[in-house]
Every structure is written in structure tokens, then in C-alpha cells.
XYZ file of C-alpha atoms in Angstrom:
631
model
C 8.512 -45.927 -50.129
C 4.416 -45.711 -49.887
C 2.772 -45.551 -47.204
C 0.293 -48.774 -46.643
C -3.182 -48.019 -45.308
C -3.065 -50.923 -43.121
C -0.209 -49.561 -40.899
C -1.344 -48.255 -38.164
C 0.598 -44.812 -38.095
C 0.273 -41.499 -36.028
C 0.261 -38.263 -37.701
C 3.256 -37.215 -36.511
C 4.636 -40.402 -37.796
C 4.079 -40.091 -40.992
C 5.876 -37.032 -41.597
C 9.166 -38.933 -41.034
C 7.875 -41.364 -44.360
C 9.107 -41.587 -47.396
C 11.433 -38.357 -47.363
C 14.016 -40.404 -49.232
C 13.793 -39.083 -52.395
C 13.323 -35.331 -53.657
C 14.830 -33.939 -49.838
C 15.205 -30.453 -51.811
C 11.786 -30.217 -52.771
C 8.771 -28.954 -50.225
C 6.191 -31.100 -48.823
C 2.989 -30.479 -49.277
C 0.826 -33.318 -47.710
C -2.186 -31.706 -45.523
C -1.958 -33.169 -42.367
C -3.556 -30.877 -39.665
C -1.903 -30.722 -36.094
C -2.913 -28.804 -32.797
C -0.159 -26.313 -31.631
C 1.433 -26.300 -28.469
C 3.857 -23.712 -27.111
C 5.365 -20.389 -28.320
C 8.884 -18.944 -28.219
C 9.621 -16.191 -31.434
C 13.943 -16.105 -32.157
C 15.167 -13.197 -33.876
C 17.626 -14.553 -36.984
C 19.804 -11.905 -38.726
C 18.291 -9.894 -41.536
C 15.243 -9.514 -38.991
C 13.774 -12.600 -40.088
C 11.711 -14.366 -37.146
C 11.400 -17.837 -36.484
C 8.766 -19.047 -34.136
C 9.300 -22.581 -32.067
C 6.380 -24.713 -31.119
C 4.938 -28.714 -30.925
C 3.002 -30.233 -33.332
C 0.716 -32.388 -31.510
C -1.360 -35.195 -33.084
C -3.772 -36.062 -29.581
C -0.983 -38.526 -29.007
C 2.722 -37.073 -29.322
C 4.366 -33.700 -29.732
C 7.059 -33.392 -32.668
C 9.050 -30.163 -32.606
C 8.460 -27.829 -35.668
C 9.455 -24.279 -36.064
C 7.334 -21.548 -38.196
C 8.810 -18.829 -40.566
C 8.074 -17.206 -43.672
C 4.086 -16.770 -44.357
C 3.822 -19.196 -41.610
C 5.148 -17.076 -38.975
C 3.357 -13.703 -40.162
C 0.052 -15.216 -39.931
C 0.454 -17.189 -36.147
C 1.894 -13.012 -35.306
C -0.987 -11.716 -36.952
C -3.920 -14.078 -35.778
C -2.048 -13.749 -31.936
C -1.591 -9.753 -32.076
C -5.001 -8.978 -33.971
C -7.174 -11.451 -32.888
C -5.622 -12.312 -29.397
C -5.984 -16.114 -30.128
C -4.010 -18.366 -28.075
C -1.782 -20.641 -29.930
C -2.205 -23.303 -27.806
C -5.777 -23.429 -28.661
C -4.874 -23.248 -32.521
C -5.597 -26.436 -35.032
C -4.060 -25.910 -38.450
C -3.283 -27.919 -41.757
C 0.066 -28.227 -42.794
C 0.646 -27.058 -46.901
C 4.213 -26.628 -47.220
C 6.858 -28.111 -44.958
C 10.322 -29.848 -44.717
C 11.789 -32.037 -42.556
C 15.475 -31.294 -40.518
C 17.835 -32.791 -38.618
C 20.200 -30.550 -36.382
C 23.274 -31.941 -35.501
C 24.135 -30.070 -32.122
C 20.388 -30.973 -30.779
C 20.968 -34.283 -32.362
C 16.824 -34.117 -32.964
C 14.232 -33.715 -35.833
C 12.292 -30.340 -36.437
C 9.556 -29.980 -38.934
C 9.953 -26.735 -40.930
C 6.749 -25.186 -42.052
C 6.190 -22.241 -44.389
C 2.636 -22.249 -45.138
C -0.347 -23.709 -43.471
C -3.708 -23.102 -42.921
C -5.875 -22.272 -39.759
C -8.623 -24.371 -39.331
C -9.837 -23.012 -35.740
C -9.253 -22.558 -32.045
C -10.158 -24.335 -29.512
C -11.530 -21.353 -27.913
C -14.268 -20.160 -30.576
C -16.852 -22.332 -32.707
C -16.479 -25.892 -32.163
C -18.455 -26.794 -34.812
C -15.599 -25.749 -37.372
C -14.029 -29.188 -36.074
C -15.334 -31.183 -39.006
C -11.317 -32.925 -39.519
C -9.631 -33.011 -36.463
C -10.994 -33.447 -32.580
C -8.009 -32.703 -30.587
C -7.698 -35.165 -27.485
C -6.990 -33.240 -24.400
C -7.477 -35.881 -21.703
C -3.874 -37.211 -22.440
C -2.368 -37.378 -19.021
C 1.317 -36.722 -20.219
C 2.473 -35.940 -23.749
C 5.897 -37.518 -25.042
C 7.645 -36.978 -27.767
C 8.514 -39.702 -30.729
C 11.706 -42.079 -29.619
C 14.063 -41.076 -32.341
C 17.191 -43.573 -32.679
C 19.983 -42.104 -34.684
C 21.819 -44.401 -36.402
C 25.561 -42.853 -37.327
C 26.357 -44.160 -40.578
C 29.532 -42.579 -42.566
C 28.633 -41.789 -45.924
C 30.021 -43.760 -49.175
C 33.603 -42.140 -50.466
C 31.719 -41.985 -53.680
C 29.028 -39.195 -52.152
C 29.746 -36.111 -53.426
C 31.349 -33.034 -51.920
C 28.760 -31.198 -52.223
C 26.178 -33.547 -50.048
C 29.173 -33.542 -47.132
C 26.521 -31.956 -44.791
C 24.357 -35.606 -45.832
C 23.658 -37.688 -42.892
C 22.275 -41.251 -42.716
C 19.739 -41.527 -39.614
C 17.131 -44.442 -39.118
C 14.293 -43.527 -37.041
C 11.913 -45.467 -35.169
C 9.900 -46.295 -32.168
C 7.796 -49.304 -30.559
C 5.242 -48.918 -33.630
C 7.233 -48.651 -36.777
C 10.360 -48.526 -38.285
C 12.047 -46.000 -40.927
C 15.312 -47.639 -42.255
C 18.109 -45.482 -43.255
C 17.910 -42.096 -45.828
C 19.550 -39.011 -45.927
C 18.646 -35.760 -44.806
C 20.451 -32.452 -45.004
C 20.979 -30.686 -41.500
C 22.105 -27.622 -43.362
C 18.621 -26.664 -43.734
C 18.350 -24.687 -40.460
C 21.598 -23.290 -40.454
C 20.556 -19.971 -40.152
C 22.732 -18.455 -37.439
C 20.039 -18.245 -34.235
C 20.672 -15.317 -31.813
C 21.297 -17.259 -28.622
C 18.829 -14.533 -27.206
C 16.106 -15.277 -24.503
C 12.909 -15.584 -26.279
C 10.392 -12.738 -27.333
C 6.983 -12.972 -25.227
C 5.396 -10.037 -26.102
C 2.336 -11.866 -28.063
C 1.559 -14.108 -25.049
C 1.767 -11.033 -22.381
C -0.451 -9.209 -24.922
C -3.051 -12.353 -24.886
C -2.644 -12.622 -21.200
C -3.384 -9.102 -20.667
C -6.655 -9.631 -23.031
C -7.714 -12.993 -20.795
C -7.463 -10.476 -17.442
C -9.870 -7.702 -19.243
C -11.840 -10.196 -20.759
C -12.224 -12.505 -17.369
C -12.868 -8.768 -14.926
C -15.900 -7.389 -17.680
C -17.539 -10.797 -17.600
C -17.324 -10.310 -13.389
C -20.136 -7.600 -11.554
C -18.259 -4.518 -10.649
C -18.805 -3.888 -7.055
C -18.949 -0.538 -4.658
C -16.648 0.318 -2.416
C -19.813 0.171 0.394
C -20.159 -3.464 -0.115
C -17.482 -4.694 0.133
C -16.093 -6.374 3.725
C -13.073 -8.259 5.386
C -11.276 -11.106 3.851
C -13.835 -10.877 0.736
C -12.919 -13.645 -1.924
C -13.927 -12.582 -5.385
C -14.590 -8.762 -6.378
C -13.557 -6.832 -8.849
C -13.817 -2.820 -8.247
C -13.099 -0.190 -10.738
C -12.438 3.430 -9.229
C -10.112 6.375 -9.987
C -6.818 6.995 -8.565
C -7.055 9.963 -6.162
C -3.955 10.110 -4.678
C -0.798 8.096 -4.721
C 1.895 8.391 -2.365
C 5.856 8.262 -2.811
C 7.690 5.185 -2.003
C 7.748 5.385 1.934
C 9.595 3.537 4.518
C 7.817 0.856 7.375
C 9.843 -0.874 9.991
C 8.900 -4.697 9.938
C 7.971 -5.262 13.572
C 9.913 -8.989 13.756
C 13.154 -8.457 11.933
C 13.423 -4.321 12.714
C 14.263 -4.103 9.138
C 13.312 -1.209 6.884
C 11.334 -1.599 3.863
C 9.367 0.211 1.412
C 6.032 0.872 0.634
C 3.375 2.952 -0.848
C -0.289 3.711 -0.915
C -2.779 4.817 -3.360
C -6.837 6.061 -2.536
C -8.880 4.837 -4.715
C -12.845 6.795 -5.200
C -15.455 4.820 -6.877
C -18.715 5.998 -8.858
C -20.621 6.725 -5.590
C -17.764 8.689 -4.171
C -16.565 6.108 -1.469
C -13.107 5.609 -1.087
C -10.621 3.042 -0.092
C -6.843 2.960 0.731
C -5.047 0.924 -1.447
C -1.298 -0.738 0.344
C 1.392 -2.055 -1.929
C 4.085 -4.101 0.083
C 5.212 -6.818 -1.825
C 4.103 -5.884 -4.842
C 5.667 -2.031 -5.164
C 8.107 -3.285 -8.027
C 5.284 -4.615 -10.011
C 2.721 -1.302 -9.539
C 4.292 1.665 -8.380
C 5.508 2.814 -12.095
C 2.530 1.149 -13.738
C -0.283 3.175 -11.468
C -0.854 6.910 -12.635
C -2.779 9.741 -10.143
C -5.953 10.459 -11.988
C -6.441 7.411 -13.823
C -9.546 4.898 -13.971
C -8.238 1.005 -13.451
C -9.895 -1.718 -12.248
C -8.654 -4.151 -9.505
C -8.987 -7.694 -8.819
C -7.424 -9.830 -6.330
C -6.330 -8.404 -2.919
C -6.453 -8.708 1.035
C -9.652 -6.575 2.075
C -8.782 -5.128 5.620
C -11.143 -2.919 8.324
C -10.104 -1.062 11.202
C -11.821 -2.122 14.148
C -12.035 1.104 15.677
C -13.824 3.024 12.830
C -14.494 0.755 10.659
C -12.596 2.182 7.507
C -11.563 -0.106 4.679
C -8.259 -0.842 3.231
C -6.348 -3.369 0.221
C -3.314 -5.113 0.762
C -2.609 -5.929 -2.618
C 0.004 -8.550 -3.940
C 2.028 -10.323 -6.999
C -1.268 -11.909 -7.767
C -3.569 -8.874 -8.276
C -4.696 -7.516 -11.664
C -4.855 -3.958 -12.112
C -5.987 -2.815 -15.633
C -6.609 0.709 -16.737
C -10.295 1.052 -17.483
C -11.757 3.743 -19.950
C -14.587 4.463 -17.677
C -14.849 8.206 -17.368
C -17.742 8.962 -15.515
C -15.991 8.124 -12.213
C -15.897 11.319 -10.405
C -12.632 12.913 -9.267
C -13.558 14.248 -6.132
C -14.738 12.119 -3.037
C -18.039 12.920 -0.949
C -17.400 15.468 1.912
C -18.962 15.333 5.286
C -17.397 18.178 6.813
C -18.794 18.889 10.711
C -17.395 22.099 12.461
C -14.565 21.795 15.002
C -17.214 22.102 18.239
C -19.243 19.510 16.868
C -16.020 17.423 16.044
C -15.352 18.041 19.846
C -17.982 15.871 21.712
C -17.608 13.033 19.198
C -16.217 9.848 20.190
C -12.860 8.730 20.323
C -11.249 7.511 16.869
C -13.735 9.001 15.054
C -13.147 9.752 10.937
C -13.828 13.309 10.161
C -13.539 16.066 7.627
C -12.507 19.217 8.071
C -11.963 22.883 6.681
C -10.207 25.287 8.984
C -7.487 28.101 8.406
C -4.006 27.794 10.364
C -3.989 29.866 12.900
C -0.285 28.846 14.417
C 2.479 26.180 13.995
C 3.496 24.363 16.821
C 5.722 22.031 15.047
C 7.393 20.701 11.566
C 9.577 18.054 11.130
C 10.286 14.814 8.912
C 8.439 12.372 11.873
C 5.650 15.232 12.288
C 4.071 18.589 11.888
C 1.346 20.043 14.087
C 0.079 23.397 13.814
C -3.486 24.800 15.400
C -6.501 25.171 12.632
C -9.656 27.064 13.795
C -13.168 27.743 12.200
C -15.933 29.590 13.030
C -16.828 28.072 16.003
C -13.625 26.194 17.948
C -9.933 25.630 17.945
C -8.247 22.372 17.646
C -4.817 20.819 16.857
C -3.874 18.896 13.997
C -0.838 16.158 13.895
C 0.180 14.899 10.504
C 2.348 11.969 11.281
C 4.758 9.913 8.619
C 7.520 11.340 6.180
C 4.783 11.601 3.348
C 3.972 15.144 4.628
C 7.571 16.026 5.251
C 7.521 18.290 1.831
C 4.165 19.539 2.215
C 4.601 22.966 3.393
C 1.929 24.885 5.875
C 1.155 28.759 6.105
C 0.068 30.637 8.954
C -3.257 32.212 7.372
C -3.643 29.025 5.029
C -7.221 27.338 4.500
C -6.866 23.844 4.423
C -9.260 21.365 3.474
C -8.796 18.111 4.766
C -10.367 14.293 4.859
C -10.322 11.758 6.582
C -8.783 12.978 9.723
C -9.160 10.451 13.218
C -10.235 12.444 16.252
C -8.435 11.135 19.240
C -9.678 12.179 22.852
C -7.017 10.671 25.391
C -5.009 13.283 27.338
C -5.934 16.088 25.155
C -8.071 16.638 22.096
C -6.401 16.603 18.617
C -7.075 15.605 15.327
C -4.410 12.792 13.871
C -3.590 11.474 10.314
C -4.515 8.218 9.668
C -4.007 6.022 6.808
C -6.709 7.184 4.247
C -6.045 10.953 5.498
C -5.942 13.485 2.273
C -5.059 17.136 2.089
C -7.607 18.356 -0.577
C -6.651 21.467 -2.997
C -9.763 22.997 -3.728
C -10.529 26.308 -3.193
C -14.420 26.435 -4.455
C -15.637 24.128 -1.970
C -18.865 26.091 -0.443
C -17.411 25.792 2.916
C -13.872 27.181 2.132
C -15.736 30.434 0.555
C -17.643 30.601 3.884
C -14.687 30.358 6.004
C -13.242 33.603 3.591
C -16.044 35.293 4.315
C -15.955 34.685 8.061
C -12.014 35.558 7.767
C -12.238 39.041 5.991
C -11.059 42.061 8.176
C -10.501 39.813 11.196
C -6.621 39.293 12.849
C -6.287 35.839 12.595
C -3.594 36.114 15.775
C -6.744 36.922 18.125
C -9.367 34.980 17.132
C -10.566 32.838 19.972
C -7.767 33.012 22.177
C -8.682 33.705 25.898
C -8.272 36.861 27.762
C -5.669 35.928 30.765
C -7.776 37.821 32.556
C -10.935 36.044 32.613
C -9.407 32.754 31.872
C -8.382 31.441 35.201
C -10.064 30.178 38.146
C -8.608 29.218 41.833
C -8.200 25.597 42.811
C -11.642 25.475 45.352
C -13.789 26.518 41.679
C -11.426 24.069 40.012
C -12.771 20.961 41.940
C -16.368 22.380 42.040
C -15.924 22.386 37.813
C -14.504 18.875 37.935
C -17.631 17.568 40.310
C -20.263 19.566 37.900
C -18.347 17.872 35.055
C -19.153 14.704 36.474
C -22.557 15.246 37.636
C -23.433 16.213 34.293
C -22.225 12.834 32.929
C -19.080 14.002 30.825
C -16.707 12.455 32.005
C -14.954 11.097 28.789
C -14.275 14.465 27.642
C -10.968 16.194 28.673
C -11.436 19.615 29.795
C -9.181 22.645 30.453
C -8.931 25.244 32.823
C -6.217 28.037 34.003
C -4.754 28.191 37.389
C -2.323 30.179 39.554
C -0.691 28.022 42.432
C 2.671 26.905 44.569
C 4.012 23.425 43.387
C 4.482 22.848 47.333
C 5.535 19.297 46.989
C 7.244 16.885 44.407
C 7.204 13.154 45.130
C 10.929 11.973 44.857
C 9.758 8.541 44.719
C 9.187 6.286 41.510
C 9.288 9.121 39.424
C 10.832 8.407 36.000
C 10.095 5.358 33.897
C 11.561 3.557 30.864
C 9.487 4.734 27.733
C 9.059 3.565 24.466
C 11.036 4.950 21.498
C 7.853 5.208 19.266
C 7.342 8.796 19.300
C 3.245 7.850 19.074
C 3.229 5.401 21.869
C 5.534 6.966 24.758
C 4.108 4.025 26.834
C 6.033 2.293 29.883
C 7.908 -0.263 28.823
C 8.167 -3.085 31.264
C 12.032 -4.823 32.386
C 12.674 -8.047 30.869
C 15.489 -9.592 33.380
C 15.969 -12.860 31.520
C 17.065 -11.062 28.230
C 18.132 -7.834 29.943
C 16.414 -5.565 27.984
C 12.920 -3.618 27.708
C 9.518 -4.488 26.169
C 6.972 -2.221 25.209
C 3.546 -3.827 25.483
C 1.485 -2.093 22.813
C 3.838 -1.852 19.918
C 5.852 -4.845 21.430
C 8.873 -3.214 20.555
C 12.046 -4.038 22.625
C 15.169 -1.880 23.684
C 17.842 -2.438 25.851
C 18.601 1.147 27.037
C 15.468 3.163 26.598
C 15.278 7.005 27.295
C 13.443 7.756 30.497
C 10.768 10.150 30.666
C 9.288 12.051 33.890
C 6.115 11.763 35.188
C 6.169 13.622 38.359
C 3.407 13.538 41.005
C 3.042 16.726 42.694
C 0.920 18.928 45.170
C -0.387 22.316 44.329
C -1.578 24.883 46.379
C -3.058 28.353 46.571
C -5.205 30.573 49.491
C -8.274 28.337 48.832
C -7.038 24.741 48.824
C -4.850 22.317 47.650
C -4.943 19.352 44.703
C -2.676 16.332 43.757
C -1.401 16.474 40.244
C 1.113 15.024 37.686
C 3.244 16.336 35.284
C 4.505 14.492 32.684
C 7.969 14.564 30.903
C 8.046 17.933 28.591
C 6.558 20.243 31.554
C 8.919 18.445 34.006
C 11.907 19.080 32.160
C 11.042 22.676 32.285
C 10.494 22.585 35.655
C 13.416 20.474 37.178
C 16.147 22.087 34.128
C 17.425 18.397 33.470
C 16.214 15.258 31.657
C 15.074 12.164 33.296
C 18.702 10.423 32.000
C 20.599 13.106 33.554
C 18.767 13.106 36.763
C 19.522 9.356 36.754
C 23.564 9.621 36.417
C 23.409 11.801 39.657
C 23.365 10.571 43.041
C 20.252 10.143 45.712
C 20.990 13.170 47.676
C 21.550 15.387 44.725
C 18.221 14.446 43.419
C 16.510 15.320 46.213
C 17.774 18.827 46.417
C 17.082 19.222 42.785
C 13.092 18.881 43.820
C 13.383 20.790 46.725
C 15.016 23.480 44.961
C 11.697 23.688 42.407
C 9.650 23.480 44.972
C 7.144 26.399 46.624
C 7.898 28.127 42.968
C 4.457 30.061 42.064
C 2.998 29.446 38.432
C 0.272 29.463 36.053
C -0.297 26.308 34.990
C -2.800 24.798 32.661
C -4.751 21.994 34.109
C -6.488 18.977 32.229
C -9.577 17.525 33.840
C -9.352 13.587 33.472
C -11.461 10.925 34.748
C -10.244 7.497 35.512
C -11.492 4.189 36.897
C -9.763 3.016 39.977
C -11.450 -0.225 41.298
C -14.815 0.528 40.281
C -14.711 4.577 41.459
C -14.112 7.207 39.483
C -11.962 9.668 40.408
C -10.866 12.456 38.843
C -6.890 12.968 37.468
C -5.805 16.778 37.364
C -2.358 16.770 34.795
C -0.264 19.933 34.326
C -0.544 20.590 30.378
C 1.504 23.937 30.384
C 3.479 25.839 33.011
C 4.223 29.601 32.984
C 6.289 31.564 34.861
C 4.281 34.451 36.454
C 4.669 38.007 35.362
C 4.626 39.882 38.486
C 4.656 43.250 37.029
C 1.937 42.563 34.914
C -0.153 40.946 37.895
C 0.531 44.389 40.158
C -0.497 46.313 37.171
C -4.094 44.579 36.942
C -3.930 44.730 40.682
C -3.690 48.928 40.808
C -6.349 49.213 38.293
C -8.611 46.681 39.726
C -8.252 49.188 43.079
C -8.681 51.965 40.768
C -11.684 50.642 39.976
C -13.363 49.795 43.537
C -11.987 53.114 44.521
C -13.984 55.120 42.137
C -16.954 52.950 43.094
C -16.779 53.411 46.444
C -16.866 57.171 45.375
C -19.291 57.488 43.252
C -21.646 55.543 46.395
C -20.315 58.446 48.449
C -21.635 61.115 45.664
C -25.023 59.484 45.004
């Protein structure tokens, strides 16, 4: 059967014409087709047969490639990362097959040639313009007509079927076709997509070099587009967050990433840890696209929330540095900064006050001050601290509240490099000195009576610094403890300790800053006292630690015990004689401010060791007072 010019035929349709005769034999008519889809089948004897669509600008046909066919569409997608979709090519040798379990027609191709892509130099277009405004593609209406074959066919033609084929423009009457020509024994497998990852991969790198790379200093909250490439500085372990409105546990972890002019940024993965946490290497230049872009109010440091839609591609860009910018300032000047401050430090550990899994705390000095450092979070639960050790540290947060300290925060790093300038000064300082002594007060000289206490406290003020804590020792009777409203409900967040306030309509307890909620909270102590020596007297409070000392119970147990026992708990404590360690606050009380005396430490007094200093003091005056007689 020829095909008559006046029939107005598809492509697609007329590779279903005249296949009546010669059904063995290959055909080679050059009809060219855009390509649409890709899914590669493994067959035994590792031969590969890759499924697509023929499309003619009007219908899809299915056709599968193998032999030559399938090397090159491999080949031209592995090599030259073109996109089959985009691909136009010219059929040169092809069957056509029927398969019985689909009950549909595939065409078979071997050969064919690749005219272009869509994708490079239109002008190579000179046969075939592809029509992509088609606003849905469907496929030919194939009718199969089940015909049983004559008793005369042969045995050997038994897989033979007689099939008409049609649709609402023309109309194939019945031949045979052999569906044992794809019988080939395909691996029920799910489909290889390695060649369209790789392309995908090369659209992301492709699509982030076209796009400026930006600095870490411009960019700002809730920024759109940007595309920053920087090194991978630090990345943490997989750690745990409590979600604040189901009180479920999840994981997380961060990364810090430094750019070329040494800025860095903390980098959260939520969401997304499956996807990056075993693709993203310490030490490595990447670049990243498509995040969250977060700032801290407070002190104004940056941070990515990144998720299942970012890109993060290693980059070969080795001139970004490995080592961020330092700005280290000594502990006395890190003393009159502001509160929430960032900071960098270098000090040696001079003592360690505390190390556990929630957090460890330990005293650093330098050459000039003394401060405390709190490392909070299970991330530096295996980092292990030395008395004697110099540590070098970045991005610390100076907090100023009851007492001065330097905290962790989220882009906080613990830097191991010993030829920093300032760590070889800080050697130098150190040599032949006992780090045990350095800068701790004489008892001595240290304390002062409660009369020069308030006179400090008023000068303090005077002088205009009152948002500084300050510290002084005393000796003094705790003549007085308030029995009334003396414990209160606090919240389990070992960084908050905040009152939490009764909620009677869901009997339980609410914390207002981390709005967590508990319905039987520990109580804590905060005691209001009176103190007293030969010169006056001042109100103070003491807060839970110090008062457990004090009292020899907890706030819980004092609870379970009745009124009157209570009360002769306190008034066993007090008139007991101590040295305490005072903190100078300042707080506004309707417009005033007045000044807020809390009991930091409490020691019991060494009486020996005070009639000691007494006989030599008298020693001293005595052999004055004789030497006046002398002269």
C-alpha cells in the first residue's frame, strides 16, 4: 500500500503505513521526530534499552532506543549534558511492534541521527520546527481489532497477530505484525536516572555561574535571590532541638560557612539533614543557593535556614581562605561592653567550675581580667578542657544580667591554632607565673563593711554606671529571713530559670519567655533577707543555690513540711555570721532607681584564721606604738 500525497497524514502516522509486507526487514524511511521523556531498562546480557515519545508537534507515539541508538542518546546525555527532551533526530533504521500484555504499539529504533537540540543553535532547524505551544499532547487512538489467524498460517508465524489501526483521520485495515519482536525478558526494575540527575546537576552549576556571587556582608533578612560561595569551617554532629509546639525531639545540625573576605555565616539544616549532612565535607569550597536568611536582633549576626529546595554544589574555588578574621579585645575591655555583644577571645583556663552534657563552664583569664565562660548544648559535651589550656575562641556573646560571663551562641567556634600572634603573647605573659594565683584577691584586702558598701553603690551611680554589675566582699549577720512568698515555680530550661506563672483553667504552669508549660515544676528559693554588721544594715536576696546552702533543704522539701516547721527552719539560720559576696544591681522601680544588693557566694567564717590576722595586726600597732616611744 503507497502512501498518497494528498492524504493529509501526521508523522507519526505514517509509520503505522504500509508495514504489510517485508515485517522482517528494517525500515529505513527518514522521518525526524522531537524526543520526549527518558527511562534506561537493564535487559539480560547487559544490554540497555532506553524508553521515550516520539513526538511529531502534534502526538506522542511510544518508541524505545537500543543498539547504536541507545549508545549515542548515553553518550550525547553523559558527554555533552544535552537534555533529551530538547533533542530532534531523524529516524534511519526502525521497526514497528506490537506487545501483547500492553496491548499498544512501540516503534523500535536502532539507528538515527541527531539533528539538534532545542537548547543550542537554532539555526540548525532547517527540517523540522518543533511546536511547543501544544496545550496537551495525546497519543494516536489505536483500535485493535482481534482477528484469529487462518488454520492455513503456519506454525511458525503463531506469534502473528491481525490488528487494524486507526483514528478520526485515517484508517489502516488489517496486517500482521509479530509481537515477538520485543520479547526480550525486561527486568521489572525501577528505572535508571543517573543521566538526567547528571544533567540536572549541570543545569544547577550552569544556572549559579551565570548568577553574581555575593559576600557574606551584603547580604540581609528574608533576601530572595543570592548565590554565595564560601568554605566549610566547621560542621557540627547531628544534634538534638525540642520543637517548642509538639515537645518532640528532632535533629539537626549546623555548618559555618567563611567567604573570600573572611565573614562568616551559620548555616542550619532542619528539614533538610537527610539530603546534606553526608553530602557536606569540613574544609570544602561549595556554593549555596536558595535558603531562609535570618538576623538576630540583638547583635545583628546572620544565619541560613536551609531546605529541600536549596542547591549546594562543591565549587573548585581555592583561594577562599580557611581561617576567619579575628577581632580579639582583652577581657577588661570585653567588660564595659554592652550586653549581647559578639566577641573574640584568647585566654588560658585558669579553673573549671563545671562539665557536663547540658554545659561546661570553667574561668579563662588574660593579661588584664578574669571572666567566666559557659559553653551551652551537647555539641561541646566531647570537647575536653585543661586547667593551664590556651584557648582561642570566636564568636562568644557577652551577657551582663546578674553577673558577667561570656556564653556560646550559635556561630560560637573553638579555634585550634596555636601561632595566632596573640596566643604567643599570652605564652609569653604565662612563663614562670603560677597560674593558681594570678589575679585572685587577697582576703585580706578584699572586703569592705556594709556603711563603705552603700557609699560604693552611691559613687557607682553618681558616676553613671549603673548597667554594670559590680562585686564586693563582706562580713555580716543574716539577722532576718522573710518567711513570706519565698519560693516560686521556675522554669525547667536550665538557661531561663524564670517564674513561671499558674494557669488555673488547665492546671498547670507557663513560662512566659520560652512559653514552655509544666504541670509540677521544681521550685527554686529566692529569699529576701537583712544583713547586718557594727556599721549598718542592708536588705538583700539570695537566690536558690546560696539558699540551699544556707537553709540545708530544697525549696520542694521545704514545701512538703508544715508552716511552723518552716519557720523554725529560718530562725534556726538566722544571726549566723558570714562572708558573703555581694553583687551591686540597679533596677527601675516606678521611675527611681534603686539599687538591688544579691548574695552571689556565702562562706562560712574561719575564726581561727580571723584571730590570727587579729594578733598580728596588734603585733603590728604594738611595735608602732613603740617605736613612737623610742624616737
Amino acid at each position: 500500500m503507497n502512501i498518497h500525497l494528498d492524504t493529509s497524514l501526521n508523522k507519526i502516522e505514517e509509520l503505522f503505513y504500509n508495514r504489510e509486507q517485508n515485517l522482517n526487514q528494517f525500515q529505513f524511511n527518514m522521518l525526524q521526530f522531537k524526543l520526549n521523556g527518558y527511562k534506561e531498562k537493564k535487559l539480560l546480557k547487559d544490554q540497555t534499552l532506553i524508553e521515550t515519545n516520539l513526538n511529531d508537534g502534534k502526538y506522542n507515539q511510544s518508541a524505545i532506543l537500543t543498539g547504536k541508538a541507545a549508545d549515542l542518546i548515553k553518550k550525547l546525555t553523559n558527554e555533552q549534558f544535552i537534555n533529551v527532551n530538547s533533542m530532534v533526530i531523524q529516524l534511519i533504521k526502525w521497526k514497528l511492534a506490537y506487545i501483547k500484555k500492553e496491548q499498544t504499539y512501540l516503534i523500535i529504533i536502532y539507528e538515527f541521527i541527531d539533528i539538534a537540540s532545542l537548547n543550542g543553535d537554532l539555526n540548525l532547524f532547517t527540517h523540522y520546527q518543533v511546536d511547543q505551544q501544544i496545550p496537551v499532547q495525546r497519543k494516536v487512538k489505536l483500535f485493535i481489532q482481534k482477528n484469529k489467524l487462518n488454520r492455513n498460517t503456519s506454525p511458525n508465524t503463531s506469534s502473528m497477530k491481525k490488528v487494524k489501526i486507526e483514528n478520526s483521520t485515517f484508517c489502516q485495515g488489517s496486517f500482521i505484525i509479530d509481537d515477538n519482536l520485543l520479547n526480550l525478558s525486561i527486568l521489572d526494575t525501577p528505572a535508571c536516572i543517573k543521566q538526567q540527575i547528571q544533567f540536572k546537576e549541570h543545569q544547577q552549576q550552569q544556572q549559579i555561574q551565570q548568577q553574581e556571587i555575593i559576600k557574606i556582608s551584603s547580604m540581609y533578612p528574608n533576601m530572595k535571590k543570592w548565590v554565595l560561595e564560601g568554605r566549610i569551617i566547621f560542621k557540627s554532629q547531628q544534634l538534638d532541638f525540642r520543637c517548642k509546639r509538639s515537645e518532640t525531639i528532632k535533629k539537626y545540625f549546623k555548618i559555618i560557612i567563611l567567604d573570600c573576605e573572611q565573614e562568616i555565616i551559620t548555616g542550619l539544616f532542619f528539614e533538610a539533614i537527610n539530603k546534606f549532612f553526608s553530602l557536606l565535607q569540613e574544609g570544602k569550597v561549595y556554593t549555596f543557593k536558595n535558603g531562609c536568611i535570618g538576623q538576630d536582633k540583638t547583635n545583628g549576626t546572620k544565619k541560613i535556614n536551609f531546605n529541600e529546595y536549596s542547591i549546594i554544589t562543591e565549587s573548585q574555588n581555592y583561594i577562599i581562605p580557611s581561617l576567619p578574621q579575628f577581632n580579639f579585645q582583652t577581657l577588661q575591655e570585653i567588660e564595659t561592653l554592652q550586653h549581647n555583644t559578639i566577641v573574640d577571645v584568647v585566654g588560658v583556663i585558669q579553673g573549671i567550675k563545671q562539665s557536663s552534657e547540658i554545659c561546661k563552664s570553667f574561668i579563662i583569664l588574660d593579661h588584664t581580667a578574669r571572666l567566666t565562660i559557659k559553653l551551652w548544648g551537647q555539641q561541646y559535651a566531647e570537647v575536653n578542657f585543661q586547667k593551664g589550656e590556651i584557648i582561642v575562641f570566636k564568636g562568644l556573646k557577652f551577657q551582663n544580667t546578674n553577673f558577667k560571663s561570656l556564653n556560646s551562641d550559635f556561630q560560637t567556634m573553638i579555634i585550634q591554632n596555636q601561632n595566632l600572634n596573640e596566643v604567643k603573647k599570652l605564652k609569653s605573659w604565662l612563663a614562670g607565673k603560677d597560674i593558681d594565683t594570678i589575679m585572685k584577691q587577697n582576703s585580706d584586702n578584699s572586703t569592705i563593711n556594709l556603711s563603705q558598701l552603700e557609699q560604693y553603690a552611691f559613687q557607682l551611680l553618681n558616676q553613671g554606671k549603673n548597667q554594670q554589675a559590680t562585686y564586693k566582699y563582706i562580713f555580716g549577720y543574716i539577722i532576718e529571713i522573710n518567711d513570706y512568698n519565698n519560693m516560686y515555680p521556675s522554669c525547667p530550661n536550665i538557661r531561663c530559670k524564670s517564674k513561671m506563672e499558674e494557669i488555673s483553667s488547665r492546671k498547670t504552669f507557663r513560662c512566659k519567655k520560652c512559653l514552655l508549660e509544666n504541670d509540677s515544676p521544681k521550685f527554686s528559693f529566692i529569699l529576701k533577707v537583712t544583713i547586718m554588721d557594727e556599721f549598718t544594715n542592708i536588705k538583700a536576696v539570695i537566690f536558690d543555690e546560696i539558699a540551699v546552702k544556707l537553709l540545708g533543704v530544697t525549696a520542694d522539701q521545704l514545701r512538703s513540711i508544715n508552716s511552723e516547721d518552716q519557720r523554725n527552719i529560718f530562725l534556726s539560720k538566722a544571726f549566723s555570721y558570714k562572708k558573703m559576696k555581694i553583687q551591686i544591681q540597679f533596677k527601675d522601680f516606678q521611675g527611681q532607681t534603686q539599687t538591688q544588693y544579691n548574695v552571689q557566694e556565702m562562706i562560712d567564717v574561719d575564726y581561727k584564721l580571723l584571730a590570727l590576722q587579729a594578733i598580728e595586726t596588734l603585733d603590728e600597732v604594738d611595735n608602732l606604738l613603740n617605736l613612737s616611744l623610742i624616737l
